[in-house]
mmCIF file of C-alpha atoms in Angstrom:
data_model
loop_
_atom_site.group_PDB
_atom_site.id
_atom_site.type_symbol
_atom_site.label_atom_id
_atom_site.label_comp_id
_atom_site.label_asym_id
_atom_site.label_seq_id
_atom_site.Cartn_x
_atom_site.Cartn_y
_atom_site.Cartn_z
ATOM 1 C CA GLN A 1284 118.051 91.544 94.401
ATOM 2 C CA ASP A 1285 117.481 93.085 90.953
ATOM 3 C CA PHE A 1286 114.375 94.816 92.274
ATOM 4 C CA ILE A 1287 116.246 96.257 95.265
ATOM 5 C CA ASN A 1288 119.102 97.479 93.055
ATOM 6 C CA GLU A 1289 116.608 99.198 90.775
ATOM 7 C CA ALA A 1290 114.772 100.665 93.751
ATOM 8 C CA MET A 1291 118.002 102.045 95.198
ATOM 9 C CA LYS A 1292 118.805 103.607 91.840
ATOM 10 C CA TYR A 1293 115.631 105.652 91.919
ATOM 11 C CA LYS A 1294 115.087 106.155 95.635
ATOM 12 C CA THR A 1295 116.599 109.670 95.539
ATOM 13 C CA TYR A 1296 113.903 110.690 93.083
ATOM 14 C CA ILE A 1297 111.217 109.327 95.353
ATOM 15 C CA ILE A 1298 112.651 110.892 98.507
ATOM 16 C CA ASN A 1299 112.905 114.336 96.878
ATOM 17 C CA HIS A 1300 109.578 114.348 95.097
ATOM 18 C CA ILE A 1301 107.077 112.142 96.898
ATOM 19 C CA ASN A 1302 105.655 114.987 98.997
ATOM 20 C CA ASN A 1303 105.634 117.274 95.974
ATOM 21 C CA ILE A 1304 103.559 114.745 94.047
ATOM 22 C CA ILE A 1305 101.059 114.321 96.844
ATOM 23 C CA ASN A 1306 100.695 118.056 97.557
ATOM 24 C CA LYS A 1307 100.369 119.107 93.926
ATOM 25 C CA ASN A 1308 98.268 116.086 93.033
ATOM 26 C CA GLU A 1309 100.235 115.715 89.837
ATOM 27 C CA LEU A 1310 103.247 113.837 88.560
ATOM 28 C CA ASP A 1311 106.751 115.253 88.390
ATOM 29 C CA ASN A 1312 108.386 114.325 85.081
ATOM 30 C CA SER A 1313 111.630 113.456 86.838
ATOM 31 C CA LEU A 1314 109.884 110.418 88.279
ATOM 32 C CA ALA A 1315 108.984 109.030 84.879
ATOM 33 C CA PRO A 1316 111.601 106.235 84.935
ATOM 34 C CA VAL A 1317 110.040 104.624 87.978
ATOM 35 C CA LEU A 1318 106.544 106.083 88.342
ATOM 36 C CA ASP A 1319 104.627 105.787 85.104
ATOM 37 C CA THR A 1320 100.884 106.394 85.155
ATOM 38 C CA ASN A 1321 100.407 104.341 82.014
ATOM 39 C CA ILE A 1322 101.826 101.138 83.439
ATOM 40 C CA GLN A 1323 101.627 99.327 86.736
ATOM 41 C CA VAL A 1324 105.238 98.952 87.701
ATOM 42 C CA PHE A 1325 105.231 97.476 91.190
ATOM 43 C CA ASP A 1326 104.617 93.753 91.486
ATOM 44 C CA THR A 1327 104.106 92.804 95.124
ATOM 45 C CA ASN A 1328 105.327 89.308 94.411
ATOM 46 C CA ALA A 1329 108.743 91.022 94.537
ATOM 47 C CA LEU A 1330 107.928 94.093 96.642
ATOM 48 C CA ARG A 1331 108.364 93.564 100.373
ATOM 49 C CA ARG A 1332 108.136 95.775 103.438
ATOM 50 C CA GLU A 1333 111.935 95.976 103.652
ATOM 51 C CA ASP A 1334 112.033 97.168 100.036
ATOM 52 C CA LEU A 1335 109.600 99.947 100.919
ATOM 53 C CA ARG A 1336 111.900 101.046 103.701
ATOM 54 C CA LEU A 1337 114.727 101.285 101.189
ATOM 55 C CA LEU A 1338 112.572 103.270 98.798
ATOM 56 C CA ILE A 1339 111.652 105.874 101.375
ATOM 57 C CA GLY A 1340 115.275 106.217 102.423
ATOM 58 C CA THR A 1341 115.485 104.807 105.908
ATOM 59 C CA LYS A 1342 116.730 101.706 107.650
ATOM 60 C CA ASP A 1343 115.088 102.536 110.963
ATOM 61 C CA VAL A 1344 112.972 99.893 112.576
ATOM 62 C CA ILE A 1345 109.263 100.579 112.409
ATOM 63 C CA LYS A 1346 108.156 101.152 115.982
ATOM 64 C CA SER A 1347 104.449 100.669 115.465
ATOM 65 C CA ASP A 1348 103.374 97.063 115.954
ATOM 66 C CA GLU A 1349 99.975 97.994 114.567
ATOM 67 C CA LEU A 1350 101.359 98.916 111.148
ATOM 68 C CA LEU A 1351 103.494 95.796 111.027
ATOM 69 C CA GLN A 1352 100.442 93.706 111.771
ATOM 70 C CA ASP A 1353 98.485 95.491 109.055
ATOM 71 C CA LEU A 1354 101.202 94.860 106.508
ATOM 72 C CA ASP A 1355 101.324 91.188 107.475
ATOM 73 C CA GLU A 1356 97.555 90.778 107.547
ATOM 74 C CA GLU A 1357 95.903 88.429 105.105
ATOM 75 C CA SER A 1358 93.254 90.336 103.210
ATOM 76 C CA SER A 1359 90.069 88.600 102.211
ATOM 77 C CA GLY A 1360 86.373 88.978 102.780
ATOM 78 C CA ASP A 1361 85.598 92.021 104.889
ATOM 79 C CA TYR A 1362 89.230 92.918 105.699
ATOM 80 C CA GLU A 1363 90.522 96.003 103.908
ATOM 81 C CA PRO A 1364 94.332 96.412 103.852
ATOM 82 C CA ILE A 1365 96.030 99.810 104.195
ATOM 83 C CA VAL A 1366 96.154 99.959 100.413
ATOM 84 C CA LYS A 1367 94.059 97.553 98.447
ATOM 85 C CA PRO A 1368 96.031 96.711 95.269
ATOM 86 C CA LYS A 1369 94.324 97.601 92.045
ATOM 87 C CA ALA A 1370 93.151 94.743 89.875
ATOM 88 C CA ARG A 1371 95.327 94.344 86.817
ATOM 89 C CA ASP A 1372 93.696 95.383 83.544
ATOM 90 C CA PHE A 1373 90.290 94.089 84.555
ATOM 91 C CA ASN A 1374 87.020 95.935 84.959
ATOM 92 C CA GLU A 1375 85.385 94.745 88.149
ATOM 93 C CA LYS A 1376 81.905 95.312 86.763
ATOM 94 C CA ARG A 1377 82.613 93.290 83.664
ATOM 95 C CA VAL A 1378 81.730 89.628 84.063
ATOM 96 C CA VAL A 1379 83.729 87.127 82.022
ATOM 97 C CA ASN A 1380 82.273 83.836 80.877
ATOM 98 C CA ILE A 1381 84.707 80.919 80.833
ATOM 99 C CA LYS A 1382 83.676 78.284 78.312
ATOM 100 C CA PRO A 1383 86.446 75.855 77.362
ATOM 101 C CA ALA A 1384 85.349 73.288 74.813
ATOM 102 C CA GLY A 1385 83.469 70.426 76.405
ATOM 103 C CA PHE A 1386 82.982 72.039 79.800
ATOM 104 C CA GLN A 1387 80.331 74.131 81.496
ATOM 105 C CA TRP A 1388 81.797 77.034 83.503
ATOM 106 C CA ASP A 1389 80.404 79.571 85.940
ATOM 107 C CA HIS A 1390 80.625 83.289 85.398
ATOM 108 C CA ILE A 1391 83.633 84.814 87.114
ATOM 109 C CA SER A 1392 84.245 88.441 88.074
ATOM 110 C CA GLU A 1393 86.924 90.338 89.973
ATOM 111 C CA ARG A 1394 84.977 89.825 93.199
ATOM 112 C CA ASP A 1395 85.801 86.124 93.028
ATOM 113 C CA TRP A 1396 89.525 86.774 93.566
ATOM 114 C CA VAL A 1397 90.771 86.761 97.177
ATOM 115 C CA HIS A 1398 93.951 88.541 98.236
ATOM 116 C CA TYR A 1399 96.839 87.233 100.315
ATOM 117 C CA LYS A 1400 98.717 90.099 101.981
ATOM 118 C CA PHE A 1401 100.067 92.403 99.252
ATOM 119 C CA GLU A 1402 101.557 89.524 97.298
ATOM 120 C CA LYS A 1403 99.115 87.247 95.493
ATOM 121 C CA SER A 1404 95.461 86.827 94.589
ATOM 122 C CA TYR A 1405 93.693 83.489 94.228
ATOM 123 C CA LEU A 1406 90.753 82.264 92.181
ATOM 124 C CA LEU A 1407 88.956 78.960 92.749
ATOM 125 C CA ILE A 1408 87.443 77.456 89.605
ATOM 126 C CA ASN A 1409 84.710 75.134 90.777
ATOM 127 C CA SER A 1410 84.862 72.573 87.962
ATOM 128 C CA THR A 1411 86.835 69.342 87.716
ATOM 129 C CA VAL A 1412 89.527 69.066 85.038
ATOM 130 C CA THR A 1413 92.855 67.336 84.403
ATOM 131 C CA LYS A 1414 96.130 68.983 85.398
ATOM 132 C CA HIS A 1415 96.899 70.139 81.851
ATOM 133 C CA GLU A 1416 93.402 71.580 81.463
ATOM 134 C CA ALA A 1417 93.793 73.313 84.824
ATOM 135 C CA GLU A 1418 97.016 75.014 83.707
ATOM 136 C CA GLU A 1419 95.395 76.205 80.495
ATOM 137 C CA LEU A 1420 92.353 77.478 82.358
ATOM 138 C CA CYS A 1421 94.499 79.679 84.555
ATOM 139 C CA HIS A 1422 96.466 81.035 81.590
ATOM 140 C CA THR A 1423 93.393 81.774 79.471
ATOM 141 C CA PHE A 1424 90.586 82.138 81.975
ATOM 142 C CA ASN A 1425 89.276 85.396 80.482
ATOM 143 C CA GLY A 1426 88.864 83.708 77.103
ATOM 144 C CA LYS A 1427 90.479 86.563 75.171
ATOM 145 C CA HIS A 1428 94.241 86.414 75.566
ATOM 146 C CA ARG A 1429 96.864 84.226 77.187
ATOM 147 C CA ASP A 1430 98.228 85.560 80.466
ATOM 148 C CA GLU A 1431 101.324 83.703 81.659
ATOM 149 C CA GLU A 1432 101.212 85.552 84.990
ATOM 150 C CA ILE A 1433 98.066 83.668 85.991
ATOM 151 C CA THR A 1434 99.153 80.153 86.932
ATOM 152 C CA LEU A 1435 98.215 77.306 89.201
ATOM 153 C CA ALA A 1436 98.783 78.325 92.815
ATOM 154 C CA VAL A 1437 102.221 77.551 94.250
ATOM 155 C CA PRO A 1438 102.293 77.935 98.060
ATOM 156 C CA ILE A 1439 105.796 78.926 99.166
ATOM 157 C CA SER A 1440 105.295 79.431 102.910
ATOM 158 C CA SER A 1441 103.311 77.996 105.779
ATOM 159 C CA GLY A 1442 101.422 81.285 106.145
ATOM 160 C CA GLU A 1443 100.350 81.185 102.513
ATOM 161 C CA GLN A 1444 99.336 77.525 102.794
ATOM 162 C CA GLN A 1445 97.258 78.251 105.897
ATOM 163 C CA PHE A 1446 95.524 81.117 104.088
ATOM 164 C CA ILE A 1447 94.729 78.827 101.140
ATOM 165 C CA ASN A 1448 93.461 76.082 103.445
ATOM 166 C CA ARG A 1449 91.154 78.484 105.276
ATOM 167 C CA TYR A 1450 89.855 79.873 101.994
ATOM 168 C CA LEU A 1451 89.239 76.480 100.382
ATOM 169 C CA PHE A 1452 88.030 74.394 103.287
ATOM 170 C CA ASP A 1453 86.788 76.743 106.029
ATOM 171 C CA ILE A 1454 85.105 79.340 103.808
ATOM 172 C CA LYS A 1455 84.328 77.494 100.570
ATOM 173 C CA HIS A 1456 83.938 74.051 102.212
ATOM 174 C CA VAL A 1457 85.551 72.396 99.209
ATOM 175 C CA SER A 1458 85.037 68.628 99.430
ATOM 176 C CA LYS A 1459 87.084 67.760 96.341
ATOM 177 C CA ASP A 1460 90.838 67.753 95.822
ATOM 178 C CA VAL A 1461 92.431 70.823 94.238
ATOM 179 C CA TRP A 1462 95.236 71.161 91.670
ATOM 180 C CA ILE A 1463 98.261 73.278 92.585
ATOM 181 C CA GLY A 1464 101.445 73.961 90.640
ATOM 182 C CA GLN A 1465 104.066 72.240 92.780
ATOM 183 C CA ASN A 1466 106.505 69.769 91.215
ATOM 184 C CA PRO A 1467 107.508 66.709 93.295
ATOM 185 C CA TYR A 1468 110.651 66.094 91.230
ATOM 186 C CA ASN A 1469 111.956 69.600 91.931
ATOM 187 C CA TYR A 1470 111.509 69.055 95.652
ATOM 188 C CA ASN A 1471 113.428 65.797 95.532
ATOM 189 C CA LYS A 1472 116.284 67.481 93.629
ATOM 190 C CA HIS A 1473 116.424 70.488 95.968
ATOM 191 C CA ASN A 1474 116.340 68.344 99.080
ATOM 192 C CA LYS A 1475 119.267 66.255 97.838
ATOM 193 C CA LYS A 1476 121.294 69.388 97.124
ATOM 194 C CA SER A 1477 120.496 70.959 100.471
ATOM 195 C CA ALA A 1478 120.875 67.837 102.610
ATOM 196 C CA GLY A 1479 122.645 68.812 105.818
ATOM 197 C CA SER A 1480 122.572 72.507 104.962
ATOM 198 C CA PRO A 1481 119.980 74.934 106.393
ATOM 199 C CA ARG A 1482 120.710 77.584 103.760
ATOM 200 C CA TYR A 1483 117.992 76.476 101.375
ATOM 201 C CA GLN A 1484 115.075 74.323 102.350
ATOM 202 C CA PRO A 1485 112.000 74.823 100.145
ATOM 203 C CA TYR A 1486 108.639 74.961 101.884
ATOM 204 C CA GLU A 1487 106.726 71.704 101.702
ATOM 205 C CA ASN A 1488 103.426 70.381 102.975
ATOM 206 C CA TRP A 1489 103.496 66.753 101.861
ATOM 207 C CA ALA A 1490 101.192 64.114 103.275
ATOM 208 C CA LYS A 1491 102.853 61.256 105.128
ATOM 209 C CA GLY A 1492 104.778 59.042 102.692
ATOM 210 C CA ARG A 1493 104.737 61.663 99.938
ATOM 211 C CA PRO A 1494 106.049 62.497 97.457
ATOM 212 C CA SER A 1495 106.234 59.001 96.033
ATOM 213 C CA LEU A 1496 108.067 60.399 92.967
ATOM 214 C CA THR A 1497 106.086 58.059 90.729
ATOM 215 C CA LYS A 1498 103.538 60.677 89.609
ATOM 216 C CA PRO A 1499 104.375 64.162 88.310
ATOM 217 C CA CYS A 1500 101.380 66.282 89.407
ATOM 218 C CA VAL A 1501 100.372 67.651 92.806
ATOM 219 C CA GLN A 1502 97.029 68.200 94.495
ATOM 220 C CA ILE A 1503 95.888 69.538 97.851
ATOM 221 C CA ARG A 1504 93.815 66.775 99.346
ATOM 222 C CA SER A 1505 90.522 67.901 100.793
ATOM 223 C CA PRO A 1506 90.110 67.128 104.502
ATOM 224 C CA PHE A 1507 86.431 66.309 103.892
ATOM 225 C CA ASN A 1508 85.382 62.720 103.177
ATOM 226 C CA VAL A 1509 82.831 61.605 100.583
ATOM 227 C CA PHE A 1510 80.015 62.191 103.081
ATOM 228 C CA GLY A 1511 81.064 65.798 103.640
ATOM 229 C CA ASP A 1512 82.444 65.159 107.120
ATOM 230 C CA LEU A 1513 85.733 66.702 108.206
ATOM 231 C CA ASP A 1514 88.474 64.103 108.637
ATOM 232 C CA ARG A 1515 91.159 65.644 110.846
ATOM 233 C CA SER A 1516 93.475 62.693 110.232
ATOM 234 C CA VAL A 1517 93.779 63.610 106.554
ATOM 235 C CA GLY A 1518 94.532 67.316 106.747
ATOM 236 C CA ALA A 1519 94.949 69.587 103.734
ATOM 237 C CA LYS A 1520 98.240 68.101 102.567
ATOM 238 C CA TRP A 1521 100.007 67.776 99.211
ATOM 239 C CA GLU A 1522 99.910 64.510 97.298
ATOM 240 C CA ASP A 1523 101.661 63.620 94.045
ATOM 241 C CA VAL A 1524 99.070 61.996 91.797
ATOM 242 C CA SER A 1525 98.317 61.147 88.186
ATOM 243 C CA CYS A 1526 97.898 64.207 85.983
ATOM 244 C CA PHE A 1527 94.748 62.651 84.520
ATOM 245 C CA ARG A 1528 92.793 62.917 87.745
ATOM 246 C CA ARG A 1529 89.960 65.426 87.656
ATOM 247 C CA ASN A 1530 90.242 68.053 90.379
ATOM 248 C CA LEU A 1531 89.136 71.593 91.087
ATOM 249 C CA VAL A 1532 91.492 74.423 90.121
ATOM 250 C CA LEU A 1533 93.197 77.088 92.234
ATOM 251 C CA CYS A 1534 94.781 79.859 90.145
ATOM 252 C CA GLU A 1535 97.054 82.625 91.411
ATOM 253 C CA ARG A 1536 98.315 85.921 90.038
ATOM 254 C CA PRO A 1537 100.684 88.564 91.444
ATOM 255 C CA GLN A 1538 99.150 91.757 92.733
ATOM 256 C CA HIS A 1539 100.140 94.858 90.770
ATOM 257 C CA TRP A 1540 100.213 98.357 92.197
ATOM 258 C CA THR A 1541 99.730 101.632 90.419
ATOM 259 C CA GLN A 1542 102.065 104.516 91.217
ATOM 260 C CA GLN A 1543 99.380 106.255 93.292
ATOM 261 C CA ARG A 1544 98.789 103.231 95.489
ATOM 262 C CA PHE A 1545 102.495 102.692 96.005
ATOM 263 C CA ILE A 1546 102.842 106.286 97.172
ATOM 264 C CA ARG A 1547 100.031 105.820 99.687
ATOM 265 C CA VAL A 1548 101.774 102.802 101.215
ATOM 266 C CA ALA A 1549 105.090 104.677 101.319
ATOM 267 C CA GLN A 1550 103.317 107.605 102.951
ATOM 268 C CA GLU A 1551 101.880 105.355 105.668
ATOM 269 C CA LEU A 1552 105.327 103.953 106.371
ATOM 270 C CA GLN A 1553 106.916 107.409 106.391
ATOM 271 C CA ARG A 1554 104.450 108.623 109.022
ATOM 272 C CA GLU A 1555 105.322 105.679 111.240
ATOM 273 C CA LEU A 1556 109.051 106.310 110.821
ATOM 274 C CA ASP A 1557 108.907 110.058 111.515
#
């Protein structure tokens, strides 16, 4: 809601000047409060298609099913979205070596991140660690500074969970369990509060009989058995387990857009609405 209020505050600027910016290929100073070339202001973890409609000053329904499908598409591998969000403060050609004490890590570059819609990016770290070590790896994976925006993955919808499952188990063929950032105690608390009310029901993907609420950490269980065979009866479900287990790590970060990329998305939407 805060994002939408802020967007509405500045939408007049965008409506009046967006074409001027594109045609002149330069920034208008009056847009400085919302479009700053020195910072990346739009976080797609908060930015949604409906917000874009507000920003370009229309409440009309988009008539093109093709554009709606593009905006909802999950981008990974060879799929290129309408606007591919720019990586945040990373040089794609620069390879970073992750070497926490006592562990041997692979080299990781920007190409190792996969993108879900225009919302999040994921990174699989193919080494087994405890839950605490996994959290620290995500926060400090570049080895230079702590980044609180990079955390263990927290799936919040069935679409996101399906994307993660395809990435981990269909593409990467991960045979080990994977740490995620869910909290079984929070789910128990929310479910008690929302019992009998459809207004708030958090997304969940628990295995049968879970959460047991006896262990505080959560993993996605691999559907592959120890022999590498797919066990359909298991499924890629959540399990609450001991935090001292050693699992693989799935990190996530929000996608950030520069002002130029935001304008390109708004321009695509405007063409569909005209």
